[in-house]
Coordinates of C-alpha atoms in Angstrom, one line a residue:
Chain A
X471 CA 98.4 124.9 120.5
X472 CA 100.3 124.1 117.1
X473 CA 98.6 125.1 114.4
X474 CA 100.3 124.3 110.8
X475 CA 102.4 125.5 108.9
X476 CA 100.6 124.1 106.2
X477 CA 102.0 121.2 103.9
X478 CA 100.0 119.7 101.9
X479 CA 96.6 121.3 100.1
X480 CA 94.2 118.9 98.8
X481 CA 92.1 120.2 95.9
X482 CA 89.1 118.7 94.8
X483 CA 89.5 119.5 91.4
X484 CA 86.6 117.3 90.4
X485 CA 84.0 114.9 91.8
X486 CA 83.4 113.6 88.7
X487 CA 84.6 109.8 88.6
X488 CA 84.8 107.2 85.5
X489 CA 85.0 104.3 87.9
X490 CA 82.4 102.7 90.2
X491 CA 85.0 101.2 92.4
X492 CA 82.6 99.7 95.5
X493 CA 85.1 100.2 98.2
X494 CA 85.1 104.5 97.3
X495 CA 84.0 106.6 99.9
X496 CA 82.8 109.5 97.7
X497 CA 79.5 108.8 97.5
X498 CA 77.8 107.5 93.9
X499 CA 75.9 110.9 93.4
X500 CA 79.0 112.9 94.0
X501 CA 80.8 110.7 91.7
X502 CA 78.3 111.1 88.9
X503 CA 78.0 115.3 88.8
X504 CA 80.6 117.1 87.1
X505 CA 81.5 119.6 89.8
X506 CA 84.4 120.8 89.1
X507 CA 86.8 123.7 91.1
X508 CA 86.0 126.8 89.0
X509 CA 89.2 128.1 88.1
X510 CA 88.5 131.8 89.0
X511 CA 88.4 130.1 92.4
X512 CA 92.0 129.8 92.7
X513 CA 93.0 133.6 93.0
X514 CA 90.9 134.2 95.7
X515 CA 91.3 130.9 97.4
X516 CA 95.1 130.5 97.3
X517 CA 96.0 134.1 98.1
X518 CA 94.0 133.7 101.5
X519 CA 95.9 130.5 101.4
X520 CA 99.4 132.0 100.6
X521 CA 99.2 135.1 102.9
X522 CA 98.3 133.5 106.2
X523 CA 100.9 133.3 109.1
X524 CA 100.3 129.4 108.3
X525 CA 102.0 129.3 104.7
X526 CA 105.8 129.1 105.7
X527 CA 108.6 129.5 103.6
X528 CA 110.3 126.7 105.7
X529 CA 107.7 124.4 104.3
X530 CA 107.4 123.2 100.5
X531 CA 104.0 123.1 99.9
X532 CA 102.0 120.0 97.7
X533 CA 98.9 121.0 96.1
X534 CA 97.6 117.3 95.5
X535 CA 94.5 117.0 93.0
X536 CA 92.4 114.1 94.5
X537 CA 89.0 113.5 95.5
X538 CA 87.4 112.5 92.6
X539 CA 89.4 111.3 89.2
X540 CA 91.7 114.5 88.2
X541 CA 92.2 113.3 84.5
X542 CA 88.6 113.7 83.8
X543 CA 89.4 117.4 83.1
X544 CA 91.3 118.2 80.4
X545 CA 95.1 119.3 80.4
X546 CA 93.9 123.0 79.7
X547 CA 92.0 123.0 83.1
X548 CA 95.7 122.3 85.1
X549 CA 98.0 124.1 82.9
X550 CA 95.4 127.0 83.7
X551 CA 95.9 125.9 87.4
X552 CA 99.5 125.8 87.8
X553 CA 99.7 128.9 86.0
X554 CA 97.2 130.8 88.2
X555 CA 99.1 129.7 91.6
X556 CA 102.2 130.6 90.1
X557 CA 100.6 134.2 89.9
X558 CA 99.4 134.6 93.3
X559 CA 103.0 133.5 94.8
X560 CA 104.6 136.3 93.2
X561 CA 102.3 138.3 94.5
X562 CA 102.7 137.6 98.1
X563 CA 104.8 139.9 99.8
X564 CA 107.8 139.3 102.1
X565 CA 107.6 135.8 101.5
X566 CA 109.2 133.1 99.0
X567 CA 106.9 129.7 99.2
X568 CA 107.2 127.4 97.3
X569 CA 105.0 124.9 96.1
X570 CA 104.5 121.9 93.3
X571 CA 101.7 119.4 92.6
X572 CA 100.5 116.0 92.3
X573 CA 97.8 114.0 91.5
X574 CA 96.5 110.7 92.2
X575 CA 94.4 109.3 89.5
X576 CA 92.7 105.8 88.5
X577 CA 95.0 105.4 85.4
X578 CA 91.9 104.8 82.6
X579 CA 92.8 107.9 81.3
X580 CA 96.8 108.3 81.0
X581 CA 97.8 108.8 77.1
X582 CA 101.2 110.9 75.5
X583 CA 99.2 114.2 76.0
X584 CA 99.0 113.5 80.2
X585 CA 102.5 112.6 80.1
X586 CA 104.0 115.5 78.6
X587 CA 102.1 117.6 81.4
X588 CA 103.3 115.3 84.5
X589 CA 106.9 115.7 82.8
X590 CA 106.4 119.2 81.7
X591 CA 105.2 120.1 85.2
X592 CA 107.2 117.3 87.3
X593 CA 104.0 116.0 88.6
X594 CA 103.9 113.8 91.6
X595 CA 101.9 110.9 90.4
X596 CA 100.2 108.5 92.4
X597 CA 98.2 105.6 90.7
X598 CA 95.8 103.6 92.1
X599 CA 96.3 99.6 91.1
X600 CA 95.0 96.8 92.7
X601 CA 97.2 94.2 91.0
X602 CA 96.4 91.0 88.6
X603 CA 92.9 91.7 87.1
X604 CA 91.3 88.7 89.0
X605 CA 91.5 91.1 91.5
X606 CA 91.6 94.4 89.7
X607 CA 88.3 94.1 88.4
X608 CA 86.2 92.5 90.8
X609 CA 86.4 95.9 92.5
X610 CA 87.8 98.7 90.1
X611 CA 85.1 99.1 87.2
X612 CA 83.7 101.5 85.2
X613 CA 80.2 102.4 85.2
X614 CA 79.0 100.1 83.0
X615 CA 81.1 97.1 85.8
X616 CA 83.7 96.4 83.2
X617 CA 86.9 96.1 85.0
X618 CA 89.5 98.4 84.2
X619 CA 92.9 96.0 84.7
X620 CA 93.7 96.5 80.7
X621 CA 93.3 99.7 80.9
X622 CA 95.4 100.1 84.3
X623 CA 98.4 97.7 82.9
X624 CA 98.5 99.6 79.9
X625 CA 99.2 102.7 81.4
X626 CA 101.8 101.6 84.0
X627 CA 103.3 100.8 80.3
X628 CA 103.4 103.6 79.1
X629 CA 104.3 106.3 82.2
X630 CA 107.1 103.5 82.3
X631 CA 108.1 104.3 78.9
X632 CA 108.1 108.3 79.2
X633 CA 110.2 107.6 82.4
X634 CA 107.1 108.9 84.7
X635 CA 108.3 108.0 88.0
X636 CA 105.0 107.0 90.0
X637 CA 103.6 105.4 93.3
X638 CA 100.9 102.4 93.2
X639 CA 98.4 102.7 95.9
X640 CA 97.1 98.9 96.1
X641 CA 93.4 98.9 98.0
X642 CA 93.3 95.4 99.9
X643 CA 90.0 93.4 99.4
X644 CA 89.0 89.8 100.0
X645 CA 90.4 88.6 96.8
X646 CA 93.4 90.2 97.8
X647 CA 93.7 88.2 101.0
X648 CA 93.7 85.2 99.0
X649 CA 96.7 85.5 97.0
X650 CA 99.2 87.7 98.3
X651 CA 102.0 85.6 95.8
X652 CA 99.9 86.6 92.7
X653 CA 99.7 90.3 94.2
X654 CA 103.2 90.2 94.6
X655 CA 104.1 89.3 91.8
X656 CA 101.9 91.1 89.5
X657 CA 103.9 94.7 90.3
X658 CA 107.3 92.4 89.9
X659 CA 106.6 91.3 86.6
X660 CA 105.6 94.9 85.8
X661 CA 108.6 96.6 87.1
X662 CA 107.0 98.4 89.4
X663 CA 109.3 99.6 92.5
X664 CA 106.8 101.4 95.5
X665 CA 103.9 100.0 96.5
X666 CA 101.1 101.1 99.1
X667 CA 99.0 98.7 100.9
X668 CA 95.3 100.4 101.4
X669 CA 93.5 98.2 103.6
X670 CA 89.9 99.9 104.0
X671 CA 87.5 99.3 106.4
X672 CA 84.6 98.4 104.5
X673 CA 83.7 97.1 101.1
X674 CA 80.5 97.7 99.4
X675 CA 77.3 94.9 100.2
X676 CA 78.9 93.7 103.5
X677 CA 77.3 95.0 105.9
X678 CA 79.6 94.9 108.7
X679 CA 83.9 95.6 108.8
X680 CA 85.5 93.5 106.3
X681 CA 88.7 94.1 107.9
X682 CA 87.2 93.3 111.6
X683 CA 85.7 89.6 110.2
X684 CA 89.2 89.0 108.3
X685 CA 91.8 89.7 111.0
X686 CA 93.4 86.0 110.9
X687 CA 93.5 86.3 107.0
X688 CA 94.7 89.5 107.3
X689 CA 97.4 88.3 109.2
X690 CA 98.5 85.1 106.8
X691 CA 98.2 87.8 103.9
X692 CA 100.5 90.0 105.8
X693 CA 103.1 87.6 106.8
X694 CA 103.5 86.0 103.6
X695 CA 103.7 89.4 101.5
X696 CA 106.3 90.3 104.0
X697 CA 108.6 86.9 103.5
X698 CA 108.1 87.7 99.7
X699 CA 109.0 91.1 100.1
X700 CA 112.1 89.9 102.1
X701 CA 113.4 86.7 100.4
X702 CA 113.6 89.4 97.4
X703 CA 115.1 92.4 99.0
X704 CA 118.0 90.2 100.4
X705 CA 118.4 88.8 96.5
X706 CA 118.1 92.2 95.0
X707 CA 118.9 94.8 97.9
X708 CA 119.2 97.8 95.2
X709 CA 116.5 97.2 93.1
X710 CA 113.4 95.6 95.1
X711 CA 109.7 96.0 94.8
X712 CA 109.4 98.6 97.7
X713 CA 106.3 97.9 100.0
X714 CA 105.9 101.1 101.8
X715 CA 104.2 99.7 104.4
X716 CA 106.9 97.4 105.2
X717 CA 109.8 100.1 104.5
X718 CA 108.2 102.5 107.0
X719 CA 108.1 100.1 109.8
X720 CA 110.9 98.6 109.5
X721 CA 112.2 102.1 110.2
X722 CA 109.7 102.6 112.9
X723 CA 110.8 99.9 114.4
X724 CA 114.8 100.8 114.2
X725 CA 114.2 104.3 115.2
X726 CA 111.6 105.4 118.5
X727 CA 111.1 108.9 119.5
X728 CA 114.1 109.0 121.4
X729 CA 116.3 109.1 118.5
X730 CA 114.6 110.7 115.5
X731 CA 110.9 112.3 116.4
X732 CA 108.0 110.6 114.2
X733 CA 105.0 113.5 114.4
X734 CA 101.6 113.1 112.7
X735 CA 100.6 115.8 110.3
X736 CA 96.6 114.7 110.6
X737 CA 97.1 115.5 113.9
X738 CA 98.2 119.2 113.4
X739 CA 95.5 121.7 112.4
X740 CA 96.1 123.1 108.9
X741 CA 99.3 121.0 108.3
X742 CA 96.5 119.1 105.8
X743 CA 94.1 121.2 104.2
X744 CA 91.4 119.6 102.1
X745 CA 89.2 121.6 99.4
X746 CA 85.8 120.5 98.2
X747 CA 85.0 122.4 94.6
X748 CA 83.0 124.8 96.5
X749 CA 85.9 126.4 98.6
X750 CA 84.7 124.4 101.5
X751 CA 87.2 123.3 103.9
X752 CA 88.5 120.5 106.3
X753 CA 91.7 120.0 108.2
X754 CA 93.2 116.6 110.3
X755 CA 92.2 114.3 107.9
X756 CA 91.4 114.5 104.0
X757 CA 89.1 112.0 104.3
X758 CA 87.4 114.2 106.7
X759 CA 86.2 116.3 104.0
X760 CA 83.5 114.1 103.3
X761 CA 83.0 112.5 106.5
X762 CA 79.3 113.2 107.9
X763 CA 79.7 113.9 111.4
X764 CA 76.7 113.9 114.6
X765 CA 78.8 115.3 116.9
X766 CA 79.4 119.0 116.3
X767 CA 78.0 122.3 114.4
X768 CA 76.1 121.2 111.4
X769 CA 76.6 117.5 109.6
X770 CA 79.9 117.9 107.9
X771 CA 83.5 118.6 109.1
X772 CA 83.5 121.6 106.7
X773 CA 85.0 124.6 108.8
X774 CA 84.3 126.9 106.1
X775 CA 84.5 128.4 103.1
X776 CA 87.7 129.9 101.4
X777 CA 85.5 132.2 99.3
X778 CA 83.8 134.3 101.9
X779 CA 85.8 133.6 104.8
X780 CA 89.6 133.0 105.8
X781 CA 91.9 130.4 107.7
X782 CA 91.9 132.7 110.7
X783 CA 88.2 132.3 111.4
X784 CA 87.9 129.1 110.8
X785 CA 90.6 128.1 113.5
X786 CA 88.6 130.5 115.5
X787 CA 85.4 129.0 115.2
X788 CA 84.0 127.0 118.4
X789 CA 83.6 123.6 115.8
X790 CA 87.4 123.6 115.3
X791 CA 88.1 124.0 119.0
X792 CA 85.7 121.0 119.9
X793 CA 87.4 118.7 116.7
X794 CA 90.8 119.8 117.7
X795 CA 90.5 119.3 121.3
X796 CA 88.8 115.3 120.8
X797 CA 91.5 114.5 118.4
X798 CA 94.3 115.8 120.7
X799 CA 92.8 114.0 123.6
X800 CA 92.6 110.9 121.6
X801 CA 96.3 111.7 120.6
X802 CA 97.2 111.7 124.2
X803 CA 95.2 108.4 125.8
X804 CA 97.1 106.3 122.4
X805 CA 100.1 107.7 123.6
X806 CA 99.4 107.1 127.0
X807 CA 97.4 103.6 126.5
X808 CA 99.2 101.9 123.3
X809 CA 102.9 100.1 122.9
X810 CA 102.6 100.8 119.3
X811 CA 102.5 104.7 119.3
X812 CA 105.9 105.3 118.4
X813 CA 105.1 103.3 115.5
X814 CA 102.1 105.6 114.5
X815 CA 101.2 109.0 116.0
X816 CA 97.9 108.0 116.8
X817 CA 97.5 108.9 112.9
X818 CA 94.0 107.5 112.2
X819 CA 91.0 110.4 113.4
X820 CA 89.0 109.7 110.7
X821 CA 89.2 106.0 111.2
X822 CA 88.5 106.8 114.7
X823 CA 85.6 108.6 114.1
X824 CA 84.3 106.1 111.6
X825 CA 84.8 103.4 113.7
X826 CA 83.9 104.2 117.6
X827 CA 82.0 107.8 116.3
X828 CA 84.5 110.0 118.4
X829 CA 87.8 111.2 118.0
X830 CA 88.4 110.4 121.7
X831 CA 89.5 107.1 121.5
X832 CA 92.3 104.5 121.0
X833 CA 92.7 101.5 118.7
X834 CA 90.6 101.1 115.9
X835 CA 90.7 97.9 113.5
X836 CA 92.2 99.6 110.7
X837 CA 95.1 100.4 113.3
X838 CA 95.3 96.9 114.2
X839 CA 96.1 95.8 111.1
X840 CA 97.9 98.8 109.3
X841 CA 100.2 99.4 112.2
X842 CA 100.0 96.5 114.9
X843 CA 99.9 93.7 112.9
X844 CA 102.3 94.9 110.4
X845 CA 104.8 95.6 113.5
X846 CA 103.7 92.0 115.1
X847 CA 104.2 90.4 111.1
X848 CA 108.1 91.7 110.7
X849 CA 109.5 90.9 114.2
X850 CA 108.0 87.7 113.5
X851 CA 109.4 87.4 110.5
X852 CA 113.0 88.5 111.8
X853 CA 113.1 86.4 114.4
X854 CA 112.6 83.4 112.6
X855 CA 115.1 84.1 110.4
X856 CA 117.3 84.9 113.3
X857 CA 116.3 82.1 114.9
X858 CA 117.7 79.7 111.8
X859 CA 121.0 81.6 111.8
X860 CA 122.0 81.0 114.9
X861 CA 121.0 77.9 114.8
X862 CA 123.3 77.6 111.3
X863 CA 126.2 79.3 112.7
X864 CA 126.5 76.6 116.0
X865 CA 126.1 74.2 113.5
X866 CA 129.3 75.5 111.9
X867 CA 131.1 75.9 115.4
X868 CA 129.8 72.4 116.3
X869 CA 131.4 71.2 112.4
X870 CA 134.6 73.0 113.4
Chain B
X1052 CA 91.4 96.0 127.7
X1053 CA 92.8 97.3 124.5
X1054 CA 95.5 94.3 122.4
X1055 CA 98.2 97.1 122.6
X1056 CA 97.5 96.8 126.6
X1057 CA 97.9 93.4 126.7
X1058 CA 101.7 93.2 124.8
X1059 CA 103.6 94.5 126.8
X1060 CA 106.1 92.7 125.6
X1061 CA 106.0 94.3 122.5
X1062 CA 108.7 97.1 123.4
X1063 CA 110.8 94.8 124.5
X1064 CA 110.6 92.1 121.5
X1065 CA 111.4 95.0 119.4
X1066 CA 114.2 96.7 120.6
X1067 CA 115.6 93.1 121.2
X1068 CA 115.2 91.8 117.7
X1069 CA 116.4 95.0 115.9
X1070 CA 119.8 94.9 118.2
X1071 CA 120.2 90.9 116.7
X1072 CA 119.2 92.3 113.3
X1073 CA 122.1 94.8 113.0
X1074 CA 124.1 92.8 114.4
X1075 CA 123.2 89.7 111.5
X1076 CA 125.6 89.2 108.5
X1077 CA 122.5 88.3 106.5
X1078 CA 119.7 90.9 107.6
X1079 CA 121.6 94.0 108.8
X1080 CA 121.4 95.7 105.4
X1081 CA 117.3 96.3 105.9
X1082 CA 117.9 98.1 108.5
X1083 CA 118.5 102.3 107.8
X1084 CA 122.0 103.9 108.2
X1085 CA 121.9 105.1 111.3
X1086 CA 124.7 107.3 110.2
X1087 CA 122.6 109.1 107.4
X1088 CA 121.6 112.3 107.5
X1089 CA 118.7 111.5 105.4
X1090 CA 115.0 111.5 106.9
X1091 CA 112.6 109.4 105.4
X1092 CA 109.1 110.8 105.3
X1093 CA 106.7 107.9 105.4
X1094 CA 103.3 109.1 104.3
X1095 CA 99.8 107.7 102.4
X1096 CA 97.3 109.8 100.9
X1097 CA 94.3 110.4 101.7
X1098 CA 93.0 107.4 99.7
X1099 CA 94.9 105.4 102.0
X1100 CA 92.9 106.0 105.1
X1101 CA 94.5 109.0 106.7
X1102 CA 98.1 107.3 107.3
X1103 CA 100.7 109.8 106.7
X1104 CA 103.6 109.6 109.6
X1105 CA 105.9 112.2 109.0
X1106 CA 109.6 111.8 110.2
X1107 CA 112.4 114.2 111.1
X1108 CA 116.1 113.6 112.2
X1109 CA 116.9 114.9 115.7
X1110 CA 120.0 115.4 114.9
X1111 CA 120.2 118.7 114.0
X1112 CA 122.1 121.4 111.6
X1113 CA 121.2 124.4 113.6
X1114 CA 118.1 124.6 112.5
X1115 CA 115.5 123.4 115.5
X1116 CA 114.4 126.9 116.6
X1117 CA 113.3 127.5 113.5
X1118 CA 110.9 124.5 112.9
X1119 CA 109.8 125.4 116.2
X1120 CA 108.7 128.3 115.7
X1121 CA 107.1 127.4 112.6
X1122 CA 103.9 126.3 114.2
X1123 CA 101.9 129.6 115.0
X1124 CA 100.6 130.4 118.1
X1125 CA 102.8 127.7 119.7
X1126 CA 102.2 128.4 123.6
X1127 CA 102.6 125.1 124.4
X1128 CA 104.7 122.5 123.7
X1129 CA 103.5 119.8 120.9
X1130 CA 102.9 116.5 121.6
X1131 CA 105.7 115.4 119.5
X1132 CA 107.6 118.7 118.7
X1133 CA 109.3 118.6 115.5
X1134 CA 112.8 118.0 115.3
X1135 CA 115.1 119.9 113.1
X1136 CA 116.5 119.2 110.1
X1137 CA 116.8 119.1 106.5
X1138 CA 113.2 117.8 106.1
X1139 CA 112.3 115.5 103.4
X1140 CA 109.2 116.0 102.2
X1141 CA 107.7 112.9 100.6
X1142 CA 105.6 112.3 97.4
X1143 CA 101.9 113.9 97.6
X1144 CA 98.6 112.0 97.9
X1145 CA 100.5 109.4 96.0
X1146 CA 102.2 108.1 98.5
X1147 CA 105.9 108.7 97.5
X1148 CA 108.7 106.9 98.8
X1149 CA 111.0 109.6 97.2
X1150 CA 112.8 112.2 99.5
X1151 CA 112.9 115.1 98.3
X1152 CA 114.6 118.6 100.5
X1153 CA 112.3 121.2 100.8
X1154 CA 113.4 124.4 99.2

C-alpha cells in the first residue's frame, strides 16, 4: 500500500462564514459558529504532523486555509500561524521540509492590510467568483441575501493593483448555463488570466441533481465556453483567459500514461490531509471532512484526532482499511471499466460516495461532465476546425 | 452499461485528432511542448469537488527511486506509480495554474 508522503494540509482555520452561498456544503449551523483552530493547536498538531515517516523532504508541503471563510480572522491570527509552523520545522530533527500557505477565500473581505500579508507571506490565493453579478448574486450572498458581486469586483481590483497573483474558482449554476458568453467575458474585461470551472452537484431547493437534469445544457455551455476560449487563445496565444479545465485536458488528451504518468493524490492516503478546528482528521478527499457517511465506524469520515492521537494510528485503524480498500477498488474497476481514466484517475471518491453511497463504483455525473464531456467538447471542437482546414487548404490546391 | 463503456471509440478519436492537431499550422500551438521538461500539475481544491490530477514527467533526471520510495510502506506497486522528475507542485486549494519546483 502507498501511503503519502503528504502534500497538501487543509486547515480549517474557521467555520465561521460571511456568505450564505446555497450551493455550500458546510452546513448553515457550522457556517454561523465561530469555531475557530485554537492557535496553541498548532504545536502539537504540526509536530505529529512534521515528524511522521509521511512528511518528506522530497515533497513541498501547502498548508491551505479553507473550509469556512479564512479572512474572517484577523491578520494577527495567521501571522501567529505561520510563525508557529515555522517553529516546529526547526525543530524536527534530521529533516529539512518545507512548507508555504494558501488560502481560498470569498473576496468580501480583501483590503491593503490582507494584501500586505498575501505579499508579505507569498500567499497562494485562490478566490472564489462566479462572474457578472446577474449570476454572482443569485447564489453568492451574505446573510442578509445581498449579493456580493460589488464587493467581489472590487477586490479582484485591488489584488490586481498590489500585483497579487490569484486563481478564480467559478461555481457553475443554472444561470451560468445560460450565458457562457457573458461568463466569458466578465473575467476578460477584468483581466483575469486562470479560471476554474466548479460544476457542483446540487444547488440549494432542488431537490434532485442539478447537474443530472442539465446534462444537454451542460453540454451547449461547455462547447461554446470552449470555442470562446479558443477563437481567443489562437488571437492572443501569450496572454489568454486560462480555463483550467480546458488547459488540463487538452494536455490529458496529448499526453496518456504511457508517456508522462497522471496519478491522483485523493486517491493516496495522507497525500491530502484535511483538519476540522478540533484536530479531527480526514484523508482522500477534503471534502470528506464533512461528508456524513452510513457505511463505516461512527457517522463521519473523521479518522481521528491530531490532539490525542497520531497519523500512525489512524492509518492503523480498521475504518481507514475499509475506506482505503473501497476507494482503491473503485480506482481499479474505472481503470478497468472507463475510456476516460487516463483523463482522470478515477479522482472523484467523495463524488462517488455522494452520488451511488459507496466508494466502490465507477462514473458518477459530476465525472460525466467534468471529465467526459469536457474530453467529448474539445475533440469536438478540434475536429471541426480540422475539418474546415482541410477543406480550405484543397480549396487552395484545387485554386492552384 | 456505463457511457464510458459504450465509446469505445473514444481512444481512438483522440489519439487521431491530437496527431492532426500537431500536425495543423493553425492549432498545433495549444498543444504542450512535448520537448519541455516542465510538468504541469493540474489540480482543484477542495471547493472544486475533489478534482486534483497530479502529473509527472517520465522522463527522468535520475531521480525515480527516490519518489518511489517516497510512499511508505510501499509493498506493492501503486496503481499509477509516480514518475520521476522535477515535480511541479501547483497552486493550493486555489487551484493554481502556476508551476512552481519543489524545494
Amino acid at each position: 500500500m502507498r501511503i503519502g508522503p503528504i502534500e497538501y494540509i487543509y486547515v480549517q482555520s474557521t467555520s465561521l462564514c460571511n456568505l450564505n452561498c446555497n450551493y455550500c456544503y458546510l452546513s448553515e449551523a457550522e457556517r454561523k459558529q465561530a469555531n475557530n483552530f485554537p492557535l496553541d493547536a498548532i504545536e502539537p498538531v504540526f509536530t505529529k504532523l512534521f515528524m511522521s515517516p509521511f512528511a518528506s523532504e522530497e515533497k513541498r508541503i501547502g498548508i491551505v486555509w479553507h473550509i469556512g471563510e479564512p479572512l474572517l480572522l484577523p491578520v494577527s491570527y495567521y501571522q501567529q500561524f505561520i510563525q508557529k509552523v515555522q517553529e516546529v520545522l526547526k525543530t524536527i530533527p534530521n529533516k529539512r521540509l518545507s512548507v508555504d500557505f494558501g488560502l481560498q477565500t470569498n473576496g468580501v473581505n480583501i483590503n491593503d492590510e490582507w494584501c500586505d500579508f498575501f505579499k508579505t507571506y507569498d500567499i497562494q490565493l485562490g478566490l472564489s467568483c462566479d462572474g457578472p453579478s446577474a449570476i454572482q448574486d443569485k447564489h453568492r450572498i451574505n446573510w442578509n441575501k445581498i449579493g456580493t458581486s460589488n464587493k467581489v469586483t472590487q477586490a479582484i481590483k485591488t489584488l490586481q493593483a498590489r500585483g497579487i497573483d490569484f486563481n478564480i474558482l467559478a461555481t457553475i449554476t443554472p444561470e451560468t448555463l445560460q450565458d457562457p458568453r457573458g461568463f466569458f467575458s466578465y473575467f476578460v474585461e477584468h483581466n483575469i488570466d486562470k479560471v476554474g470551472l466548479n460544476f457542483v452537484r446540487k444547488v440549494a431547493a432542488q431537490e434532485q441533481s442539478f447537474l443530472e437534469n442539465n446534462l444537454q445544457k451542460c453540454r451547449n455551455f461547455l462547447e461554446d465556453l470552449f470555442t470562446l476560449y479558443l477563437e481567443e487563445r489562437l488571437k492572443n496565444p501569450t496572454q489568454h483567459l486560462r480555463i483550467q479545465n480546458f488547459e488540463n485536458m487538452l494536455y490529458y488528451l496529448q499526453f496518456n500514461n504511457q508517456d508522462r504518468v497522471l496519478f491522483n493524490r485523493l486517491t493516496i492516503p495522507l497525500s491530502t490531509i484535511s483538519i476540522d478546528h478540533q484536530g479531527n482528521v480526514s484523508t482522500f478527499d477534503p471534502q470528506l471532512l464533512s461528508t456524513p457517511n452510513a457505511h463505516y465506524e461512527g457517522q463521519d469520515f473523521l479518522l481521528g484526532n491530531l490532539l490525542t492521537g497520531d497519523l500512525d494510528q489512524m492509518i492503523h485503524s480498521s475504518k481507514f482499511q475499509a475506506i482505503h480498500d473501497d476507494i482503491q477498488a473503485g480506482l481499479t474497476q474505472c481503470q478497468t471499466e472507463c475510456e476516460y481514466f487516463d483523463c482522470c484517475n478515477a479522482c472523484l471518491p467523495a463524488s462517488k460516495y455522494g452520488e451511488h453511497r459507496t466508494f466502490r463504483t465507477t462514473e458518477t455525473t459530476q465525472c460525466r461532465v467534468t471529465v467526459q464531456m469536457v474530453a467529448d467538447t474539445i475533440l469536438k471542437d478540434l475536429q471541426q476546425r480540422l475539418s474546415a482546414e482541410s477543406k480550405l487548404k484543397s480549396l487552395k490546391l484545387a485554386c492552384c | 452499461m456505463s457511457q464510458s463503456l459504450k465509446s469505445k471509440k473514444f481512444h481512438t478519436l483522440r489519439q487521431q485528432v491530437i496527431e492532426e492537431v500537431e500536425n495543423s499550422s493553425q492549432l498545433s500551438s495549444i498543444l504542450h511542448d512535448k520537448n519541455s521538461s516542465d510538468a504541469i500539475i493540474c489540480e482543484y481544491g477542495p471547493a472544486f469537488e475533489s478534482f486534483r490530477p497530479r502529473e509527472e514527467h517520465l522522463p527522468t533526471f535520475g531521480r525515480q527511486n527516490k519518489l518511489r520510495l517516497q510512499g511508505v510502506d510501499s509493498d506493492s506497486k501503486p496503481l499509477n506509480q509516480p514518475a520521476a522528475v522535477q515535480p511541479h507542485l501547483s497552486g493550493p486549494a486555489c487551484d493554481s495554474f502556476e508551476t512552481r519546483q519543489t524545494k
